[in-house]
Tab-separated table of C-alpha atoms in Angstrom:
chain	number	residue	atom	x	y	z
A	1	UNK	CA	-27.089	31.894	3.430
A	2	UNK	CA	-26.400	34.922	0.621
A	3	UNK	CA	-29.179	33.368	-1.101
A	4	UNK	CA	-31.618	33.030	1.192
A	5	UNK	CA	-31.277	36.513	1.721
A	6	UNK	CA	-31.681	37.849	-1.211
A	7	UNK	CA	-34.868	35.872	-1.733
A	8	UNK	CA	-36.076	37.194	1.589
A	9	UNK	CA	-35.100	40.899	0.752
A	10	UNK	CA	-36.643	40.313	-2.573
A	11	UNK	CA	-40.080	39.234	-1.204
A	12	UNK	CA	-39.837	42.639	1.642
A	13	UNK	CA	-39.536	44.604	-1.570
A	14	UNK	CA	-42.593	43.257	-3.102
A	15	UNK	CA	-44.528	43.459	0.052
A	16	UNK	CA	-43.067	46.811	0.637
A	17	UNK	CA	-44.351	47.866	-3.097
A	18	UNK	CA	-47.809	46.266	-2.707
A	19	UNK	CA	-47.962	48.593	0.425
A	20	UNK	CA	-46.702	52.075	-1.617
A	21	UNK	CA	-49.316	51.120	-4.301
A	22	UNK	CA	-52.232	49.907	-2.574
A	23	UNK	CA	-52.226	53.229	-0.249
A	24	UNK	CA	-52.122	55.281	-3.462
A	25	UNK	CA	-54.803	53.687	-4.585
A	26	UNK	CA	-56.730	54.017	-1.217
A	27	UNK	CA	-55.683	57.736	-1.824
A	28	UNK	CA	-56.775	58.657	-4.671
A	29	UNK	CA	-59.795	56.135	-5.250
A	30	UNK	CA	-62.975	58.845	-4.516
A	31	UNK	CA	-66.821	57.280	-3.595
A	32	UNK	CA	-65.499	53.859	-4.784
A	33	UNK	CA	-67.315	51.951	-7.792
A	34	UNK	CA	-66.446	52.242	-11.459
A	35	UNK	CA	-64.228	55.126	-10.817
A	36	UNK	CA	-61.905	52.831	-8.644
A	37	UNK	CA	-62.028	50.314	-11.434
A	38	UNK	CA	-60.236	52.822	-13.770
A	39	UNK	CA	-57.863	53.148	-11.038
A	40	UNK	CA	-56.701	49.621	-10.440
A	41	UNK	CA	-56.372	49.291	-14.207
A	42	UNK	CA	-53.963	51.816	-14.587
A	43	UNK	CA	-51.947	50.867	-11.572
A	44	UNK	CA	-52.424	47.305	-11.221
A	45	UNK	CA	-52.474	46.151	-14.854
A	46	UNK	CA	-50.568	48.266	-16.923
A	47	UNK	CA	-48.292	50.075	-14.047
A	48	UNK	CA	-46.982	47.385	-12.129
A	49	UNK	CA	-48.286	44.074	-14.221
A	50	UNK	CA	-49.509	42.348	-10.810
A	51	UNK	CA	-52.574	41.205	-12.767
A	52	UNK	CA	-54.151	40.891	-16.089
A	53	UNK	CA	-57.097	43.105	-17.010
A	54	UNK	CA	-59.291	40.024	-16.996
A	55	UNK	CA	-57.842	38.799	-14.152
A	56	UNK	CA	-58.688	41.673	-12.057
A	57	UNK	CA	-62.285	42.540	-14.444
A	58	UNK	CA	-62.983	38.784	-12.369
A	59	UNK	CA	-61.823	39.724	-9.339
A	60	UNK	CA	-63.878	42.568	-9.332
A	61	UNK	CA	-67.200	40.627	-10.198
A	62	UNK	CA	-66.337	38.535	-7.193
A	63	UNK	CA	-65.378	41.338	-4.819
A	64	UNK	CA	-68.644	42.927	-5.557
A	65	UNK	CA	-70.969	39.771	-4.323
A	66	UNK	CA	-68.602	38.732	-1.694
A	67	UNK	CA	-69.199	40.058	1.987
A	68	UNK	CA	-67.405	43.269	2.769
A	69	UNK	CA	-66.204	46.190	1.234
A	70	UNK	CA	-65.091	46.154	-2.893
A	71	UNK	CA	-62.010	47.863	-3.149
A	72	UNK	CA	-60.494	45.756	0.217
A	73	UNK	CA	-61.807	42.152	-1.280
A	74	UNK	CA	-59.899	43.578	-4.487
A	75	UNK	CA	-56.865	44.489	-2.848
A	76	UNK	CA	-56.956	41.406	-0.729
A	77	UNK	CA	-57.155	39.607	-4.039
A	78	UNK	CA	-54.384	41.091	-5.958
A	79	UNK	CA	-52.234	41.085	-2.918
A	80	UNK	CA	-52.246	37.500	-2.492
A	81	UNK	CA	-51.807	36.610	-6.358
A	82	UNK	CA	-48.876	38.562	-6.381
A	83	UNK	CA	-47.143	37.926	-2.831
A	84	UNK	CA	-49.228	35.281	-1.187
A	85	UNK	CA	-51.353	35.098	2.189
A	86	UNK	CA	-49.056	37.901	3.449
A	87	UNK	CA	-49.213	40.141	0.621
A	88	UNK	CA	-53.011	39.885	0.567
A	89	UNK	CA	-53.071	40.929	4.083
A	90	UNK	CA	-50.370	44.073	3.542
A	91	UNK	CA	-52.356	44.866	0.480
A	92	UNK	CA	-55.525	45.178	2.373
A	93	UNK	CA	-53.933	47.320	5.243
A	94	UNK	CA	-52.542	49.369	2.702
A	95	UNK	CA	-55.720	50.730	1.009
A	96	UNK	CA	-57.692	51.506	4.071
A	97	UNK	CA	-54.165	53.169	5.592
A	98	UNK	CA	-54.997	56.963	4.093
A	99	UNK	CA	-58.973	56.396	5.226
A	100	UNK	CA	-57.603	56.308	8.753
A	101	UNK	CA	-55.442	59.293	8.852
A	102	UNK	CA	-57.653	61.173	6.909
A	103	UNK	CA	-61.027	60.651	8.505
A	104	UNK	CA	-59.724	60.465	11.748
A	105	UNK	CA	-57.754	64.234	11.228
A	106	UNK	CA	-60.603	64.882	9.394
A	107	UNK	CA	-63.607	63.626	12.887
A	108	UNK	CA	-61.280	65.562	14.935
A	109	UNK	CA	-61.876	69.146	13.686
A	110	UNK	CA	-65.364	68.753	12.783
A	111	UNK	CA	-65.829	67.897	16.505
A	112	UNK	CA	-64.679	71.022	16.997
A	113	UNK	CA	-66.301	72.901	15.158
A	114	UNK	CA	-69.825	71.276	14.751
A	115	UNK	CA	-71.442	73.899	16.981
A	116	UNK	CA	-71.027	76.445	14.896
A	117	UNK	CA	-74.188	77.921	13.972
A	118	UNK	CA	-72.924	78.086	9.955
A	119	UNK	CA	-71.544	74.460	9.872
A	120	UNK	CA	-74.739	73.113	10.925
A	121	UNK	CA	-76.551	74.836	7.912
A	122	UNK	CA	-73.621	73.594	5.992
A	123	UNK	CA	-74.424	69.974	7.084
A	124	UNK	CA	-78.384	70.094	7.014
A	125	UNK	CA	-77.603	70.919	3.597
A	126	UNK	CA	-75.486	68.225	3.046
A	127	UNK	CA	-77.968	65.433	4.417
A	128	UNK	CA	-79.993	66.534	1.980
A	129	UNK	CA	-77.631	65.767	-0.981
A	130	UNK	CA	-76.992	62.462	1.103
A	131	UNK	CA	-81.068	61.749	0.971
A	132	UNK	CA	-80.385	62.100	-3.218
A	133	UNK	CA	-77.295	60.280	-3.369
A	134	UNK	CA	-78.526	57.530	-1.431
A	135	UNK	CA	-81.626	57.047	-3.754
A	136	UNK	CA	-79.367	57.375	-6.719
A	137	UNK	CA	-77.580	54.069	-5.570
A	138	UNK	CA	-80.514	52.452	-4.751
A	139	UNK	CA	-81.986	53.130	-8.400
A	140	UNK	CA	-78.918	51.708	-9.569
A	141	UNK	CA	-78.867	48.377	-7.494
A	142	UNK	CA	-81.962	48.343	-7.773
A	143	UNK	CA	-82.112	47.762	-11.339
A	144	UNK	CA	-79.392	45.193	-11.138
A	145	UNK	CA	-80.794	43.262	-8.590
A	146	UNK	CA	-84.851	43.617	-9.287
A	147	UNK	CA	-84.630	40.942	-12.659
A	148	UNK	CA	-88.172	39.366	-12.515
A	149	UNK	CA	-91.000	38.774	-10.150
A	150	UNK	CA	-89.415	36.508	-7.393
A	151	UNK	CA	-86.578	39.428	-6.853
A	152	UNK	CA	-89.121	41.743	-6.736
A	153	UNK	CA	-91.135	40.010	-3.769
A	154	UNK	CA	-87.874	39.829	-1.759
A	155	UNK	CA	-87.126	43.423	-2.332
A	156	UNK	CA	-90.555	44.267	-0.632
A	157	UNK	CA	-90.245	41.563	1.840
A	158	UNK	CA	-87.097	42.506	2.861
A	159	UNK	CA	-87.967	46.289	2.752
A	160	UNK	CA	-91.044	46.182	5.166
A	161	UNK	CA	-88.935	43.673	7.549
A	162	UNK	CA	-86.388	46.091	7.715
A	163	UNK	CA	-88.905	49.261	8.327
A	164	UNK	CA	-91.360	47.489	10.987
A	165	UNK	CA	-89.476	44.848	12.451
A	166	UNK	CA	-86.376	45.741	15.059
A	167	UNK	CA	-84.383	42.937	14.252
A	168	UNK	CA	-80.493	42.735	12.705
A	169	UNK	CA	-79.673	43.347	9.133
A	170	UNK	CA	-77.867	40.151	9.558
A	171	UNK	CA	-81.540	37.787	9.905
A	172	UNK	CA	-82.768	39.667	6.327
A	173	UNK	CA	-78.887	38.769	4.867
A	174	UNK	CA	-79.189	34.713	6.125
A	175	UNK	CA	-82.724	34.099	5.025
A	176	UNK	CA	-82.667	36.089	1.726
A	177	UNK	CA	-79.351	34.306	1.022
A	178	UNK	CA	-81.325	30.651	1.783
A	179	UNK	CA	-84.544	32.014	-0.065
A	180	UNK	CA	-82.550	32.352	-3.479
A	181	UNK	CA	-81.038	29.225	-3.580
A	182	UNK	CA	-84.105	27.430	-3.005
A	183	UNK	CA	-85.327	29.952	-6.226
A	184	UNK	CA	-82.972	29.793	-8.228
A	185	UNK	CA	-81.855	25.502	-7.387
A	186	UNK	CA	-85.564	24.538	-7.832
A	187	UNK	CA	-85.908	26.769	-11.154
A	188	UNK	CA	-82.838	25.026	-13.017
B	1	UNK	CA	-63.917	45.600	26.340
B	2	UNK	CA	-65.303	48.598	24.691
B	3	UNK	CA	-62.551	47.502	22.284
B	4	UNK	CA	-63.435	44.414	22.057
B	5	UNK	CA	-67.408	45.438	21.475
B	6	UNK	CA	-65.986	48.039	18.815
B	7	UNK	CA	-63.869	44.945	17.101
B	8	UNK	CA	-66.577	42.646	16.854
B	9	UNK	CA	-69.770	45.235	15.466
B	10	UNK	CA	-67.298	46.304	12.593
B	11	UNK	CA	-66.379	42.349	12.230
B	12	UNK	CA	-70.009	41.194	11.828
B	13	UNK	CA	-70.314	44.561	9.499
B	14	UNK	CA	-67.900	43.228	7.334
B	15	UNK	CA	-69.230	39.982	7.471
B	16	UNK	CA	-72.836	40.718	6.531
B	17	UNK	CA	-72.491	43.578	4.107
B	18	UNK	CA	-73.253	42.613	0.756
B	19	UNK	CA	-73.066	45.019	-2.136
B	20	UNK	CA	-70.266	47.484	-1.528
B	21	UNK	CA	-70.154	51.285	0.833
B	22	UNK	CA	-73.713	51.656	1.010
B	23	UNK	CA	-74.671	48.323	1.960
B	24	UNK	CA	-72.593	48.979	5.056
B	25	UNK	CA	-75.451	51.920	6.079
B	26	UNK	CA	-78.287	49.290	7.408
B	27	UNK	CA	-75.356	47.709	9.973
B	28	UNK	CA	-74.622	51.485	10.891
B	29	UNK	CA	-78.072	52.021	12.076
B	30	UNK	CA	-78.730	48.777	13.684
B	31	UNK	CA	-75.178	49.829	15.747
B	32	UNK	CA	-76.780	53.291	16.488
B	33	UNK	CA	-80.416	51.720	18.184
B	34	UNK	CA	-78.886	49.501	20.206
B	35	UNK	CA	-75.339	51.318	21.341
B	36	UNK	CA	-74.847	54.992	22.522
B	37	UNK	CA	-72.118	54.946	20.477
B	38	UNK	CA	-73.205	57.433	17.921
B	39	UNK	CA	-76.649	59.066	16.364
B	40	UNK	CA	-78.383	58.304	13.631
B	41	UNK	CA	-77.976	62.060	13.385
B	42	UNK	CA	-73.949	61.710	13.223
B	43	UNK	CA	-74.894	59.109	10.761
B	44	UNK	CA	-76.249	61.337	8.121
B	45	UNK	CA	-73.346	63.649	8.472
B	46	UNK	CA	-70.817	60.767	8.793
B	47	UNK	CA	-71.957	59.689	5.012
B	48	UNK	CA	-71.346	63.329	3.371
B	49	UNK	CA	-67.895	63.004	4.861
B	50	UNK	CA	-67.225	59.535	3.634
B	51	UNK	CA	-68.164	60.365	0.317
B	52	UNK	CA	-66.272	63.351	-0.086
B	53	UNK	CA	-63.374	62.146	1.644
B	54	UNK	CA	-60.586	59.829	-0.994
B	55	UNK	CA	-60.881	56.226	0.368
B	56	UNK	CA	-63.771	53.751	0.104
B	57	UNK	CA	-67.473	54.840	1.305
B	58	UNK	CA	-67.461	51.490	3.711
B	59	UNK	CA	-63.777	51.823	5.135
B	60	UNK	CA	-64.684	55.776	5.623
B	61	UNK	CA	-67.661	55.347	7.631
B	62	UNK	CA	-66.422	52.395	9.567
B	63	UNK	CA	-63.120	54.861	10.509
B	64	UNK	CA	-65.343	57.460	11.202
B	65	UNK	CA	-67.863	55.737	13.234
B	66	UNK	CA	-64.673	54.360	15.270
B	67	UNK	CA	-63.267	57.471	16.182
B	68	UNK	CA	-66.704	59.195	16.936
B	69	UNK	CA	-66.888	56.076	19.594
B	70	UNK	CA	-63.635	56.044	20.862
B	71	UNK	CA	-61.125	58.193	19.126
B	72	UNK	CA	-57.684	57.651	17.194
B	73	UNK	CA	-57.609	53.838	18.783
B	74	UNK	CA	-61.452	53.530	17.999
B	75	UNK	CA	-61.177	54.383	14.331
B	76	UNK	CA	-58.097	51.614	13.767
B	77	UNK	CA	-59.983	49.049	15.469
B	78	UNK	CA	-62.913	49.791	13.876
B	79	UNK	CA	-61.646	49.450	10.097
B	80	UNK	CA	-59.526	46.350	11.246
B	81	UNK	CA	-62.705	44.803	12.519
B	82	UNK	CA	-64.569	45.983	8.998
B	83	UNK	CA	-61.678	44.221	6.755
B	84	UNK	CA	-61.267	41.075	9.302
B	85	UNK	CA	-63.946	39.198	7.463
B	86	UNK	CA	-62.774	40.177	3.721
B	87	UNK	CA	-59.012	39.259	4.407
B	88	UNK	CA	-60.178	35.743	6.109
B	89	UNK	CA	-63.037	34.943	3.049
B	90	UNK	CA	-60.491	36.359	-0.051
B	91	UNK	CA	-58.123	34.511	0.734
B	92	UNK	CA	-59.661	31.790	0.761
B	93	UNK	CA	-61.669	31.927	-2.235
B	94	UNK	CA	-58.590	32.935	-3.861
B	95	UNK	CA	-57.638	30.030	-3.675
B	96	UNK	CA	-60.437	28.433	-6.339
B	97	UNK	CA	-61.908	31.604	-7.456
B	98	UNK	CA	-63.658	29.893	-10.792
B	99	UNK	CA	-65.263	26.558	-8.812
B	100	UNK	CA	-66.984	29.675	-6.678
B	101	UNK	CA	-67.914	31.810	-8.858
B	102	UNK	CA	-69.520	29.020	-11.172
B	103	UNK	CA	-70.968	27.724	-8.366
B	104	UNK	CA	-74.924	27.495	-8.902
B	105	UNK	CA	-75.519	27.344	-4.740
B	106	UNK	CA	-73.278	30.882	-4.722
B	107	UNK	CA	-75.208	32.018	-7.573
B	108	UNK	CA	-78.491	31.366	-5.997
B	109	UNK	CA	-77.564	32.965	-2.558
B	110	UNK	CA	-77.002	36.147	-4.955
B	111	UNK	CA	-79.728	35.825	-6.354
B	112	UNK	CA	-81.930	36.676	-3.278
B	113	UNK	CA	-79.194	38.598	-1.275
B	114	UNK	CA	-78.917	41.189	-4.559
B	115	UNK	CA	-82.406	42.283	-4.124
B	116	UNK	CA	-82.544	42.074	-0.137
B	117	UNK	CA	-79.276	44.452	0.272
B	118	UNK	CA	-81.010	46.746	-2.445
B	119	UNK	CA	-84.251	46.709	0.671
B	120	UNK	CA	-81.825	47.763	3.301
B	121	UNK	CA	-80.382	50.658	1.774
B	122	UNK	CA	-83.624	51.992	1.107
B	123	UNK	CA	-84.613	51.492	4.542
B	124	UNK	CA	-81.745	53.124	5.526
B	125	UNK	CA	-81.987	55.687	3.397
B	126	UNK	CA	-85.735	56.614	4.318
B	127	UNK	CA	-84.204	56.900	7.856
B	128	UNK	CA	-81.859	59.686	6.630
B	129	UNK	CA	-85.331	61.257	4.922
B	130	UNK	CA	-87.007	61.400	7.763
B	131	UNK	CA	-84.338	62.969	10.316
B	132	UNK	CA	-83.622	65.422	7.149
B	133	UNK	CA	-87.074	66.722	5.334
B	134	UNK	CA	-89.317	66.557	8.555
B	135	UNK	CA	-88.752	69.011	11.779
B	136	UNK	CA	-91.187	66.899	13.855
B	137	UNK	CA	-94.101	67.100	12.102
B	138	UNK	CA	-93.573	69.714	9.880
B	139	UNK	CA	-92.432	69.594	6.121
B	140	UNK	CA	-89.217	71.411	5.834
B	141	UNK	CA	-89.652	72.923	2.466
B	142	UNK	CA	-86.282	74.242	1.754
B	143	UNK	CA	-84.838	70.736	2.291
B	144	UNK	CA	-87.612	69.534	-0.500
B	145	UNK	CA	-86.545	71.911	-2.886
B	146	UNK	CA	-83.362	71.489	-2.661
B	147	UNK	CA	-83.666	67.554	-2.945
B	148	UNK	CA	-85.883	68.039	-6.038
B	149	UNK	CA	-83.409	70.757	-7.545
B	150	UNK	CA	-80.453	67.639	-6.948
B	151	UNK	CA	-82.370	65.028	-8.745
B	152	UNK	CA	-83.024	66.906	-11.333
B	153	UNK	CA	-79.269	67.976	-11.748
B	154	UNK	CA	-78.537	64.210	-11.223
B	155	UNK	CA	-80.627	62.808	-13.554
B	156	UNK	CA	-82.352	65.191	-16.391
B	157	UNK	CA	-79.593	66.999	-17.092
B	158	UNK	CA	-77.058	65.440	-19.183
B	159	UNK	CA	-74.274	68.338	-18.882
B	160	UNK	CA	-74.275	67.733	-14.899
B	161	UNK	CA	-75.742	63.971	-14.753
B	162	UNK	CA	-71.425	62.771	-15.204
B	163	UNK	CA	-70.466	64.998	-11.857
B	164	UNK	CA	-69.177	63.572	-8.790
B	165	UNK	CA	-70.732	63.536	-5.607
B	166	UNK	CA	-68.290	65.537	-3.901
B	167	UNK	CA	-69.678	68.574	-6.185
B	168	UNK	CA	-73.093	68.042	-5.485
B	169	UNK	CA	-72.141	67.555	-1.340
B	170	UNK	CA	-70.330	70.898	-1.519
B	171	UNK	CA	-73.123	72.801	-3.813
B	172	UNK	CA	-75.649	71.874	-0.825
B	173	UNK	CA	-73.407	72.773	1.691
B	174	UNK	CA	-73.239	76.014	0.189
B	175	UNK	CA	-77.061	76.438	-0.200
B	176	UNK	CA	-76.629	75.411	3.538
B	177	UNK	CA	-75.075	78.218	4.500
B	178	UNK	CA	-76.561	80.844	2.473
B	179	UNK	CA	-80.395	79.485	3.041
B	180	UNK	CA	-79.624	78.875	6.623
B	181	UNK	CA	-81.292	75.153	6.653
């Protein structure tokens, strides 16, 4: 009976550290990408020893071509190699806890203020910057995705679907994802 | 219902979006068109914030989006809808993460998915253009100039190339202001 519950409050401290760490890291991780790799290294790896660093270099391949957002899919991952299905699950609520409180604090007084004459030259300014930022991504995808010809011909494709046609993202995702393994399968 | 409705967007969201924050955006619009949810206005601004806000891009705009629909409640069930999908597929690739990822069949479906996400960002991101540098019909040249003055910063200069977004997002703001855009 003792034993059992030391085993069980053992496994709530885990959980309860996975929780403390992966909201730090939700904290602190800014824009996401490379940045957040740094990060998880630092906490993850040579803070709390959950992983190794090619453990979590592969989990980060995999996060990024796996549906859904990259820092969740790597906290899911970690979570779950160090406490199971249920630590993959506290992980994951964990890193998108500060998101929550912040944006929505954060929704709530721009509502109130989003009449203001100068916050809406703050903000047209801002789209702007979003306009550049956006393209800046795009190069860089863009130059990871686009390898040879056959990538290329999605890309436009895909790009003039999604700019003429008013159908769901999700029709491009299905078909591109069929069109390059009959590429690629036929290829090898 | 409406929670329901707000569950299951984010769900398919998270589903479908290949490629990190920004491959979120083309879901985004598709929710503004066909809900009255939010603009494709509050969009554009709902991006600055998410990348100048700590968290990632995709779980800021998802929260966001939520509690532009519905509030405190709307934001929560919006980012539990978003990370539904991850949790569920994780955890169970987790399980033989090497047999996936040497999969060829996986590889292939990246192979053409890679390039298509790529498409959708830049279709959403030519949305944001045109809500941003035209006033109907009309060039709006201090948005032009400041977008040109930004890539420039962003890409030909190597002192500022390194900077975060968050600098650049609070520079415009600031030109914003002063310019009155």
């Amino acid at each position: 009976m003792l034993m059992k519950l030391k085993i069980l409050m053992s496994k709530l401290k885990i959980l309860i550290e996975l929780f403390i760490t992966f909201s730090k890291i939700g904290a602190v991780t800014f824009g996401g990408g490379y940045a957040m790799l740094m990060i998880l290294l630092r906490e993850i790896v040579q803070n709390k020893h959950w992983a190794t660093e090619q453990e979590l270099t592969d989990y980060y391949a995999i996060a990024q071509c796996t549906p859904g957002v990259i820092a969740v899919n790597v906290a899911t991952f970690v979570g779950r190699k160090t406490a199971g299905n249920l630590g993959g699950i506290i992980a994951t609520l964990a890193v998108v806890f500060p998101s929550v409180v912040i944006i929505s604090l954060l929704a709530g007084v721009i509502k109130a203020y989003a009449s203001l004459e100068w916050v809406k030259n703050a903000f047209a300014g801002v789209r702007v910057c979003v306009c550049v930022l956006i393209f800046n991504a795009v190069i860089k995808l863009f130059n990871k995705a686009i390898i040879d010809k056959k990538t290329l011909i999605i890309y436009l494709l895909v790009l003039a679907g999604a700019m003429t046609l008013n159908i769901s993202p999700v029709v491009f995702v299905i078909l591109a994802g069929i069109a390059g393994i009959i590429l690629s399968v036929k290829k090898s | 219902m409406m929670y329901l409705k707000l569950f299951l967007e984010f769900f398919n969201t998270g589903l479908f979006a290949i490629g990190g924050g920004m491959a979120t955006l083309p879901f985004l619009y598709d929710i503004a068109d066909r809900t009255n949810w939010f603009t494709r206005h509050q969009l554009a601004d709902m991006i600055a914030v998410s990348e100048s806000t700590p968290g990632p891009i995709g779980v800021n705009m998802a929260t966001y989006a939520g509690y532009i629909t519905s509030g405190l409640t709307g934001s929560i069930i919006a980012t539990l809808g978003l990370i539904t999908p991850s949790i569920i597929i994780i955890l169970i690739i987790g399980a033989f993460l090497y047999a996936f990822r040497d999969n060829k069949y996986v590889n292939g479906a990246f192979y053409g998915l890679r390039p298509a996400s790529s498409a959708m960002i830049t279709s959403a991101g030519l949305i944001v253009a045109h809500v941003t540098f035209l006033n109907g019909n009309n060039l709006n040249f201090k948005a032009v100039a400041l977008a040109v003055i930004l890539l420039i910063f962003t890409h030909a200069i190597k002192f500022t190339r390194g900077l975060h977004p968050v600098f650049w997002i609070a520079f415009s703001a600031i030109v914003g202001i002063i310019f009155k855009f």
